[in-house]
mmCIF file of C-alpha atoms in Angstrom:
data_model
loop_
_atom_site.group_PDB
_atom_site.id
_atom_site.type_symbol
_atom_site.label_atom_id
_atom_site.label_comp_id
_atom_site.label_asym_id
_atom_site.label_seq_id
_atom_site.Cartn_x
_atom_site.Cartn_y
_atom_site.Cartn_z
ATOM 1 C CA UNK A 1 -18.087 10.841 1.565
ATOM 2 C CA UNK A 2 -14.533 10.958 2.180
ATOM 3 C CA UNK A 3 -13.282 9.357 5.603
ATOM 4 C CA UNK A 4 -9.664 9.730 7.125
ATOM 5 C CA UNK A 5 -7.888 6.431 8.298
ATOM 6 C CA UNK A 6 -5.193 6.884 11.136
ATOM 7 C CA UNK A 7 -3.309 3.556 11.066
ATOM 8 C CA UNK A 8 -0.160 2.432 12.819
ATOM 9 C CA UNK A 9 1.424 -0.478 11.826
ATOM 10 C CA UNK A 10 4.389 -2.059 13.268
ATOM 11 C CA UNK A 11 7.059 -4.503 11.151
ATOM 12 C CA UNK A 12 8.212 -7.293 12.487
ATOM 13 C CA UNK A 13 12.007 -8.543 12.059
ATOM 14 C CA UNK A 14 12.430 -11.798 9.863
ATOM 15 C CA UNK A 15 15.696 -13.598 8.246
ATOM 16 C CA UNK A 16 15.297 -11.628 5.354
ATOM 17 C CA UNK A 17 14.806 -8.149 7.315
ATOM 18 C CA UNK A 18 11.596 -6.621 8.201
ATOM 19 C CA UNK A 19 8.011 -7.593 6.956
ATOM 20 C CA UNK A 20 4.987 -5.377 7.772
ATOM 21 C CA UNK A 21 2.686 -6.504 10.639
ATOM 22 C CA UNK A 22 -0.832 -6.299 11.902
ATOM 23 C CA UNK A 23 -1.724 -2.929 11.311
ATOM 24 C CA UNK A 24 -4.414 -1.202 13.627
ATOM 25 C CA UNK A 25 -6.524 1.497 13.041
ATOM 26 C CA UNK A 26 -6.540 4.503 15.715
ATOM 27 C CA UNK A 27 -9.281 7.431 16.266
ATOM 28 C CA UNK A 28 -6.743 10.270 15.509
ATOM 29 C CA UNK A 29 -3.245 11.117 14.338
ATOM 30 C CA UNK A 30 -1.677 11.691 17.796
ATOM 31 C CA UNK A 31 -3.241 8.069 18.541
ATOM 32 C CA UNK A 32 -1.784 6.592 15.717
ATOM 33 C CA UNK A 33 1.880 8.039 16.197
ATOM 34 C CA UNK A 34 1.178 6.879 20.378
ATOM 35 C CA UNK A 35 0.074 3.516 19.214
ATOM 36 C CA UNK A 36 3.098 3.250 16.636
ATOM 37 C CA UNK A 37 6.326 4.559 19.305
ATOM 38 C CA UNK A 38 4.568 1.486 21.848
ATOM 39 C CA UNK A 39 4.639 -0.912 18.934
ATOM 40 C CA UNK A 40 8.164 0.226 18.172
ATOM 41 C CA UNK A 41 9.441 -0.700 22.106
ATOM 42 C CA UNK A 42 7.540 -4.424 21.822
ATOM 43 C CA UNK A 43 10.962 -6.314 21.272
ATOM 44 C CA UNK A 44 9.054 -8.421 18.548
ATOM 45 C CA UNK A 45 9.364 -5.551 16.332
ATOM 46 C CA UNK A 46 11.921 -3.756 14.337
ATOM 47 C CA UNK A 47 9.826 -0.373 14.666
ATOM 48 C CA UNK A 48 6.200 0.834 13.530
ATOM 49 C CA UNK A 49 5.263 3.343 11.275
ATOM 50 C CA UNK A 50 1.869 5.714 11.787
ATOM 51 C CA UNK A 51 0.066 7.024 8.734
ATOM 52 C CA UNK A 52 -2.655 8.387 7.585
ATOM 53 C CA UNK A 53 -4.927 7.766 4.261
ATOM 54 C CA UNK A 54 -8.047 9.384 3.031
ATOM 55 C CA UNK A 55 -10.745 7.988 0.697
ATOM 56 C CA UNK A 56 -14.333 6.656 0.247
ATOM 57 C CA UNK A 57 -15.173 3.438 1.024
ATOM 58 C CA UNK A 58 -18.339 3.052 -0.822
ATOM 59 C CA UNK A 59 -16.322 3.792 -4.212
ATOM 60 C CA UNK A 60 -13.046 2.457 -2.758
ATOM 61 C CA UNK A 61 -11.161 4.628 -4.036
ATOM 62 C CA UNK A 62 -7.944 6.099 -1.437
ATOM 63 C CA UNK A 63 -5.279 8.429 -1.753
ATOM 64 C CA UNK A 64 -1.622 7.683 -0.784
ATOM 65 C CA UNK A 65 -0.934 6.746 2.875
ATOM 66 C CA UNK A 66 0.547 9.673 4.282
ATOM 67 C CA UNK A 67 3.277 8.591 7.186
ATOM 68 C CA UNK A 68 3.258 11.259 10.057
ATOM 69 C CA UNK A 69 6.439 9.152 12.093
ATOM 70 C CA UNK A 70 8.436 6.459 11.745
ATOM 71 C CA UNK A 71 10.014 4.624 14.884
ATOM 72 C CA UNK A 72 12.840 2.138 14.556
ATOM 73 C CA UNK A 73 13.746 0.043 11.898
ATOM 74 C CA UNK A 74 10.938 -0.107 9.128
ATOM 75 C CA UNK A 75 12.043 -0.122 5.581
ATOM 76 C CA UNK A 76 12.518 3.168 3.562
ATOM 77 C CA UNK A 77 9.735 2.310 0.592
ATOM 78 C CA UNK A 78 6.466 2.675 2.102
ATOM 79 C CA UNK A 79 4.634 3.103 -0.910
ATOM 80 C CA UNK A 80 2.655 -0.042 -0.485
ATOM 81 C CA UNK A 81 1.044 1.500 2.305
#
């Protein structure tokens, strides 16, 4: 049974420039981008990214993270999502 994840994830700002956070999942997609654009204003981060990723859990497998917005600084390659 396939499940959708809405995630939003903020990156945080290090000597070496941004590194993802703790990411936190969200009960819909307008959640996620809310949650994301406050993580982006929290002057510990660089900005937050909300995305979305569908997949079964019981046979693990997930297809690719699809990012609905983007706030601040996060990096452009977000294929490790």
């Amino acid at each position: 049974m396939a499940i959708t994840y809405y995630v939003a994830l903020p990156f945080i700002r290090t000597e070496d420039g941004t590194t993802p956070g703790e990411a936190q999942e969200c009960q819909s997609e307008s959640a996620a981008i809310r949650r994301a654009e406050g993580m982006s204003r929290d002057p510990a981060n660089a900005g937050a990214v909300a995305f979305k990723r569908a997949g079964d859990p019981n046979v693990g497998e997930f297809s690719d993270a699809v990012v609905l917005k983007k706030f601040g600084d996060v990096p452009e390659d977000l294929s490790e999502l």
